[in-house]
XYZ file of C-alpha atoms in Angstrom:
294
model
C -96.897 -47.518 -19.679
C -96.883 -43.752 -19.061
C -94.112 -41.528 -20.378
C -90.997 -41.189 -18.239
C -89.409 -37.764 -17.700
C -85.946 -36.600 -16.628
C -84.187 -33.227 -16.553
C -80.750 -32.594 -18.017
C -79.392 -29.945 -15.642
C -76.699 -27.545 -16.807
C -73.217 -28.334 -15.500
C -70.956 -25.488 -14.366
C -67.202 -25.816 -13.852
C -66.414 -23.640 -10.831
C -62.747 -24.416 -11.440
C -60.933 -26.317 -14.178
C -57.271 -27.264 -14.095
C -55.709 -29.030 -17.065
C -53.232 -31.430 -15.484
C -51.773 -32.545 -18.798
C -52.317 -34.488 -21.976
C -51.995 -38.260 -21.988
C -50.043 -40.237 -24.545
C -53.377 -41.294 -26.083
C -54.346 -37.643 -26.678
C -56.946 -37.335 -23.905
C -56.546 -34.531 -21.362
C -56.395 -35.141 -17.598
C -58.409 -32.533 -15.687
C -59.370 -31.539 -12.180
C -62.606 -29.593 -11.891
C -65.051 -28.589 -9.180
C -68.409 -29.157 -10.840
C -71.761 -27.771 -9.722
C -75.203 -28.059 -11.281
C -77.644 -25.261 -12.068
C -81.403 -25.072 -11.763
C -81.857 -24.643 -15.520
C -82.287 -27.784 -17.574
C -83.403 -29.446 -20.774
C -86.356 -31.824 -20.416
C -86.211 -35.343 -21.850
C -89.256 -37.616 -22.171
C -89.257 -41.331 -23.005
C -92.317 -43.130 -24.399
C -91.443 -46.804 -23.808
C -91.871 -49.320 -26.593
C -90.799 -49.791 -30.175
C -87.554 -48.783 -31.817
C -85.227 -46.030 -30.678
C -86.382 -42.619 -31.907
C -85.629 -38.993 -31.026
C -87.597 -35.817 -31.672
C -86.292 -32.406 -30.644
C -88.405 -29.368 -29.787
C -87.937 -26.178 -27.788
C -86.383 -22.761 -28.444
C -82.920 -24.141 -29.247
C -83.953 -27.306 -31.079
C -82.504 -26.085 -34.367
C -79.017 -25.985 -32.850
C -79.058 -29.716 -32.046
C -78.096 -30.819 -35.552
C -78.787 -34.255 -37.016
C -80.471 -36.866 -34.811
C -77.721 -39.380 -35.545
C -75.145 -36.997 -34.030
C -77.170 -36.278 -30.874
C -75.621 -37.586 -27.649
C -79.029 -38.873 -26.486
C -79.110 -41.137 -29.528
C -75.443 -42.115 -29.111
C -75.845 -43.017 -25.427
C -78.975 -45.079 -26.056
C -77.350 -47.012 -28.910
C -74.216 -47.730 -26.858
C -76.305 -48.964 -23.935
C -78.340 -51.175 -26.272
C -75.071 -52.698 -27.491
C -73.919 -53.288 -23.909
C -77.163 -54.647 -22.415
C -78.907 -57.536 -24.214
C -82.617 -57.057 -24.931
C -82.612 -53.471 -23.660
C -86.074 -51.901 -23.760
C -86.029 -48.684 -25.784
C -88.620 -46.217 -27.036
C -89.241 -42.732 -28.376
C -87.334 -39.832 -26.828
C -88.563 -36.235 -27.000
C -86.059 -33.528 -26.078
C -87.210 -30.037 -25.103
C -84.014 -28.060 -25.730
C -83.553 -24.814 -23.787
C -79.825 -24.863 -22.923
C -77.313 -23.371 -25.377
C -75.324 -25.826 -27.502
C -71.488 -25.968 -27.509
C -71.625 -23.663 -24.502
C -69.372 -25.184 -21.837
C -72.274 -26.208 -19.600
C -72.580 -29.816 -20.708
C -76.008 -29.472 -22.315
C -75.576 -32.419 -24.662
C -73.876 -34.459 -21.946
C -76.702 -33.689 -19.506
C -79.222 -34.821 -22.116
C -77.299 -38.057 -22.698
C -77.115 -38.652 -18.946
C -80.863 -38.072 -18.673
C -81.389 -40.662 -21.423
C -79.268 -43.180 -19.517
C -81.224 -42.545 -16.312
C -84.509 -43.044 -18.176
C -83.322 -46.279 -19.783
C -81.905 -47.470 -16.476
C -85.280 -46.942 -14.827
C -87.137 -48.638 -17.655
C -84.817 -51.656 -17.548
C -84.313 -51.906 -13.769
C -80.616 -51.031 -13.988
C -78.749 -49.384 -11.122
C -76.888 -46.160 -11.910
C -73.868 -47.934 -10.427
C -74.108 -50.711 -13.024
C -70.604 -50.923 -14.595
C -72.123 -51.118 -18.074
C -73.938 -47.834 -17.505
C -70.741 -46.205 -16.232
C -68.758 -47.447 -19.239
C -71.374 -46.219 -21.683
C -71.512 -42.830 -19.962
C -67.757 -42.300 -20.379
C -67.782 -43.653 -23.935
C -70.522 -41.143 -24.815
C -68.561 -38.139 -23.574
C -66.196 -36.958 -20.825
C -68.906 -34.926 -19.054
C -71.579 -37.630 -19.131
C -70.437 -39.525 -15.981
C -70.653 -36.406 -13.807
C -74.004 -35.465 -15.370
C -75.342 -38.975 -14.706
C -75.553 -38.190 -10.983
C -75.895 -34.378 -11.375
C -74.434 -33.560 -7.980
C -71.555 -31.325 -6.949
C -68.212 -33.082 -7.042
C -64.500 -32.873 -7.691
C -64.020 -34.448 -11.123
C -60.608 -35.795 -12.088
C -58.989 -37.959 -14.750
C -60.778 -37.652 -18.070
C -64.072 -37.256 -16.218
C -64.461 -40.733 -14.732
C -63.242 -40.082 -11.159
C -65.878 -38.302 -9.058
C -65.569 -37.211 -5.425
C -68.844 -35.770 -4.012
C -68.597 -32.311 -2.451
C -70.869 -30.556 0.059
C -71.553 -27.371 -1.881
C -73.935 -24.749 -0.461
C -76.709 -23.335 -2.633
C -75.094 -20.400 -4.461
C -77.087 -17.594 -6.123
C -75.737 -17.224 -9.642
C -76.114 -15.662 -13.057
C -75.150 -17.601 -16.179
C -74.574 -15.779 -19.466
C -73.917 -17.092 -22.964
C -73.358 -14.634 -25.844
C -74.977 -17.141 -28.219
C -71.651 -17.945 -29.832
C -70.866 -21.682 -29.991
C -67.354 -22.755 -28.995
C -66.208 -26.270 -29.859
C -64.308 -27.980 -27.036
C -61.870 -29.582 -29.482
C -60.936 -26.139 -30.827
C -60.189 -24.816 -27.336
C -57.959 -27.782 -26.501
C -56.220 -27.374 -29.857
C -55.589 -23.716 -29.005
C -54.241 -24.775 -25.581
C -51.663 -26.646 -27.611
C -50.443 -29.445 -25.340
C -48.451 -32.245 -26.943
C -49.211 -35.883 -26.174
C -47.536 -36.731 -22.875
C -47.045 -33.069 -21.862
C -47.846 -32.115 -18.245
C -48.947 -28.708 -16.955
C -49.139 -29.743 -13.288
C -46.206 -31.297 -11.446
C -45.950 -33.237 -8.192
C -45.479 -30.030 -6.181
C -48.690 -28.571 -7.607
C -50.609 -31.707 -6.640
C -49.268 -31.612 -3.088
C -50.193 -27.932 -2.770
C -53.665 -28.315 -4.268
C -56.386 -26.652 -2.177
C -58.553 -28.644 0.218
C -62.190 -28.100 -0.656
C -64.459 -26.842 2.160
C -66.426 -29.402 4.141
C -70.126 -29.753 4.972
C -71.607 -26.518 6.320
C -69.091 -24.176 4.670
C -70.438 -20.823 3.515
C -70.455 -19.274 0.047
C -67.637 -16.996 1.224
C -65.592 -20.024 2.301
C -65.983 -21.564 -1.138
C -65.221 -18.344 -2.990
C -62.016 -17.910 -0.971
C -60.770 -21.334 -2.076
C -62.026 -21.094 -5.663
C -60.144 -17.826 -6.111
C -56.891 -19.783 -5.682
C -57.603 -21.909 -8.772
C -58.858 -20.915 -12.198
C -60.165 -22.229 -15.486
C -57.133 -23.103 -17.612
C -59.297 -23.120 -20.737
C -60.371 -19.496 -20.320
C -57.321 -17.979 -22.042
C -57.411 -20.213 -25.155
C -61.194 -19.795 -25.418
C -60.776 -16.010 -25.270
C -58.359 -16.158 -28.191
C -60.965 -18.045 -30.224
C -63.968 -15.919 -29.183
C -62.993 -12.545 -27.654
C -66.650 -11.828 -26.844
C -66.144 -14.083 -23.802
C -64.075 -11.247 -22.369
C -67.027 -8.883 -22.797
C -69.267 -11.278 -20.877
C -66.741 -11.624 -18.064
C -66.326 -7.850 -17.819
C -70.082 -7.344 -17.521
C -70.393 -10.010 -14.818
C -67.367 -8.780 -12.859
C -68.745 -5.236 -12.852
C -72.181 -6.275 -11.577
C -73.251 -5.292 -8.069
C -72.720 -7.917 -5.382
C -70.602 -10.307 -7.448
C -68.273 -12.595 -5.464
C -66.656 -14.572 -8.287
C -67.021 -14.590 -12.078
C -65.352 -16.825 -14.648
C -65.935 -19.015 -17.680
C -67.430 -22.514 -17.410
C -65.872 -25.471 -19.190
C -64.534 -24.595 -22.626
C -66.934 -21.643 -22.981
C -68.540 -19.499 -24.065
C -70.925 -19.563 -21.064
C -69.688 -17.581 -18.071
C -71.105 -17.466 -14.564
C -71.050 -15.222 -11.529
C -71.704 -16.114 -7.891
C -73.482 -13.662 -5.571
C -74.095 -13.481 -1.856
C -77.872 -13.138 -2.212
C -80.552 -14.194 -4.711
C -81.818 -10.620 -5.042
C -78.381 -9.485 -6.228
C -78.253 -12.255 -8.831
C -81.719 -11.445 -10.183
C -80.970 -7.710 -10.331
C -77.733 -8.369 -12.212
C -79.530 -10.651 -14.667
C -82.194 -8.034 -15.374
C -79.543 -5.416 -16.086
C -77.654 -7.759 -18.410
C -80.828 -8.716 -20.303
C -81.647 -5.046 -20.771
C -78.168 -4.073 -21.965
C -77.495 -7.214 -24.032
C -80.832 -8.499 -25.379
C -79.107 -10.945 -27.721
C -77.419 -12.878 -24.920
C -78.813 -15.959 -23.153
C -79.133 -15.110 -19.455
C -80.232 -17.267 -16.509
C -80.511 -16.238 -12.858
C -80.849 -19.024 -10.319
C -78.716 -21.219 -8.082
C -75.780 -23.570 -8.292
C -75.539 -26.535 -5.937
């Protein structure tokens, strides 16, 4: 059987509200999630025992195989589905690690899609959904890799009709652990940040056919609640945001997820590519991608 291939597209949080922290310690969120046109590439050679090899420019940042989310997702699915066919995974790693763009989660989701295809499982199979959430909070949204409003701890997904948005994504090559950012946020178990009034006054997301300007207008009314604690941990995030916000043609710039990757939205692809070239020239040590979010 020929090798199977999937892409793990980068996830970008256009907004991220922390609703509160549950009694069990998990955080309830609401986030508008989009996906970028930059991705890791995951290949599966069917047959034999579960294996994983990592290559690519950022392979060294992936750590031990046993800790990789691809490996974790595959093992959990094998536990949930009797006689699951497995094989050898090969991950070409190009997305930054611990970067707030769900790179590891996207890779795990790609692994689940590959195993689902190999074993004739629907992506709506409850076992697949349970394994996705057990692997990580961002894995369910990455499983489908389409724009949506994500709520709860990541398990509730409402599809959104997002236009194609020219963007620049920048990571200063400084890893930021999500657990550290939430610790810095400092919510106690059972503490709420958003009350009933806030929920009732939450913005209505634009419908099918809305323009980039329509979306930017609404997104400007919400923020990323993790930006401030992430900035306290890694102040260089502020430098990235300043560079993006000062670029020509920018419509909106903020941090994605728990950082340190930041993004900017532009009205035209030419503006995004020009901004990216300037940033690469002035900050050669940063990871920079110009493309689209959708």
